[in-house]
mmCIF file of C-alpha atoms in Angstrom:
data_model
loop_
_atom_site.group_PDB
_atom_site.id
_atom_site.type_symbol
_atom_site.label_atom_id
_atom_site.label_comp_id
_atom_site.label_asym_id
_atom_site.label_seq_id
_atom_site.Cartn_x
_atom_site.Cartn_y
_atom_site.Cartn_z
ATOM 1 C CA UNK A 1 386.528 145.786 -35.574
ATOM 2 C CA UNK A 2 387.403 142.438 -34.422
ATOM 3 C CA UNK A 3 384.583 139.581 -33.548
ATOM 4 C CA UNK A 4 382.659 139.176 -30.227
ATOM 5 C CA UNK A 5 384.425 136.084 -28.822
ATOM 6 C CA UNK A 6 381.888 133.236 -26.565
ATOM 7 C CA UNK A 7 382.592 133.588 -23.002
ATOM 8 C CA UNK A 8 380.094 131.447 -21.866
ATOM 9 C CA UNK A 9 376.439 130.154 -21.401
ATOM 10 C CA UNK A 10 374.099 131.949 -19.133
ATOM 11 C CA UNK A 11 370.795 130.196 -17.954
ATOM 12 C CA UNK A 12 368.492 132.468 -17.631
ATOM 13 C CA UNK A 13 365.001 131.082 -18.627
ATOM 14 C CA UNK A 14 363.017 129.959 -15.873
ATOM 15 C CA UNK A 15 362.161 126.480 -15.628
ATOM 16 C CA UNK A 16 358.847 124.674 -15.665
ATOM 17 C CA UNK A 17 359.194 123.794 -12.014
ATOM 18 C CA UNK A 18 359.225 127.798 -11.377
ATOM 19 C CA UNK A 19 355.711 127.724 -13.061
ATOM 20 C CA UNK A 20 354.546 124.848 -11.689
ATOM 21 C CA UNK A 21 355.147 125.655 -8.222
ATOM 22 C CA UNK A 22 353.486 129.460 -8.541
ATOM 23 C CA UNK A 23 350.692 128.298 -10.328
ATOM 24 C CA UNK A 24 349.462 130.665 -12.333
ATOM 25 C CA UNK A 25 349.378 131.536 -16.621
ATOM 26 C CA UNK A 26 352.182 133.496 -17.739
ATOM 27 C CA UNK A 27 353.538 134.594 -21.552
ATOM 28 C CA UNK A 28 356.709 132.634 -20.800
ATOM 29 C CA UNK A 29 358.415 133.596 -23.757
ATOM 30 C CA UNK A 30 358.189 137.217 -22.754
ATOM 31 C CA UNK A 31 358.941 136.219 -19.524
ATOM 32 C CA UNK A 32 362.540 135.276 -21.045
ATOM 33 C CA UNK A 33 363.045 138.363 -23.286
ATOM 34 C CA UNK A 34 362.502 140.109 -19.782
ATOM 35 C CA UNK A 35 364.957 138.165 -18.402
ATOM 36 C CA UNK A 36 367.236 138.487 -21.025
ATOM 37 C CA UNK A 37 366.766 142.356 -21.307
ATOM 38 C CA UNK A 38 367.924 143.224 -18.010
ATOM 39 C CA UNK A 39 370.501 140.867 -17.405
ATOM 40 C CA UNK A 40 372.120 142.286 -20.356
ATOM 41 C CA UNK A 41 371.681 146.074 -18.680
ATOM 42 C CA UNK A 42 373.447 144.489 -15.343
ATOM 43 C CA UNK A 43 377.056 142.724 -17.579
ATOM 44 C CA UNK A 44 379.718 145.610 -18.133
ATOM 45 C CA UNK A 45 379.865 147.357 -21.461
ATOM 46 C CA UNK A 46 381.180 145.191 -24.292
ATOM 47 C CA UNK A 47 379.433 141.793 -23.015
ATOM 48 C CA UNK A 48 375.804 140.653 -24.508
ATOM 49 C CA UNK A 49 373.766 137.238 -23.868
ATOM 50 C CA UNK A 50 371.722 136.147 -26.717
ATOM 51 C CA UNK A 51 368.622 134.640 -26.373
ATOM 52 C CA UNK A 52 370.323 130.846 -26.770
ATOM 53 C CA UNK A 53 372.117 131.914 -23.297
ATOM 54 C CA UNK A 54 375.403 132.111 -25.168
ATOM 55 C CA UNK A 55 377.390 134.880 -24.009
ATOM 56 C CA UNK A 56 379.925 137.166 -26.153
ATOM 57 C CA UNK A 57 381.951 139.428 -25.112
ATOM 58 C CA UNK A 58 384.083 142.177 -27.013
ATOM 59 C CA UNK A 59 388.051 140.882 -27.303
ATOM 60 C CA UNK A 60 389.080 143.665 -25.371
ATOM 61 C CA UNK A 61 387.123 142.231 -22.070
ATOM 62 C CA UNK A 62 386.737 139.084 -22.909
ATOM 63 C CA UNK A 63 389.021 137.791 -20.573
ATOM 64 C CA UNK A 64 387.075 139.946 -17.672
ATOM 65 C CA UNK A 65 384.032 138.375 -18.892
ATOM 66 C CA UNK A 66 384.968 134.815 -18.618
ATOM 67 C CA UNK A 67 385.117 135.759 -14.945
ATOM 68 C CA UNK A 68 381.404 137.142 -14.269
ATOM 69 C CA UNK A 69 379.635 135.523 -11.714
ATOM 70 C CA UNK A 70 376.115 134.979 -13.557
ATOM 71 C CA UNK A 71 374.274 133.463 -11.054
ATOM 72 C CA UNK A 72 375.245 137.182 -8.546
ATOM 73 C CA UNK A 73 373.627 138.835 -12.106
ATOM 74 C CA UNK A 74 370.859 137.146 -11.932
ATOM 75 C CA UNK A 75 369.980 137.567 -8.481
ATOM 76 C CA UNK A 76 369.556 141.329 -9.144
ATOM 77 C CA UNK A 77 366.973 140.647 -11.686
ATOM 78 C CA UNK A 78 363.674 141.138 -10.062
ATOM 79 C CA UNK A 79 362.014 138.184 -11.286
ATOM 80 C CA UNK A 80 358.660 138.636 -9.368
ATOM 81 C CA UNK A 81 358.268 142.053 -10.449
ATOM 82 C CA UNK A 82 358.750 140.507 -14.721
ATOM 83 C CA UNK A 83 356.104 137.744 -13.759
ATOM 84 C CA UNK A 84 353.632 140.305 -12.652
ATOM 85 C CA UNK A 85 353.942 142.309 -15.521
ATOM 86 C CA UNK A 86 353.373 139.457 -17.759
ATOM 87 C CA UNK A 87 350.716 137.252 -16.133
ATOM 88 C CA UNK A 88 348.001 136.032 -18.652
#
């Protein structure tokens, strides 16, 4: 089986400003695994972000993969919904 190739680099963490600006205590780090975990349910079969936001995609779709709008992705991740669940 050939080698997941790097299609990319996905930010998907939120960023202190995010925090800041709702103001409350949150387990940030699962917060990101959240994140991560759905985002990786939304990208077609044979494409996978790891946790450094590098994305990898299987040689077969790689090409497909190079052409995935992220930030569309990400906008069907329902961030508010992860925040509740993991408010301190």
């Amino acid at each position: 089986m050939a080698e997941p190739i790097e299609v990319g680099i996905v930010s998907y963490t939120l960023s202190a400003d995010v925090y800041e600006r709702i103001g409350a205590d949150f387990d940030t780090e699962a917060v990101d695994d959240a994140i991560l975990a759905r985002l990786n349910q939304l990208v077609p079969r044979g494409v996978v972000v790891h946790r450094n936001g590098k994305a990898f995609a299987d040689p077969a779709v790689a090409d497909m993969a190079r052409g995935i709008d992220w930030a569309h992705l990400l906008s069907q991740v329902d961030v508010d919904q992860i925040l509740a669940d993991h408010s301190r």
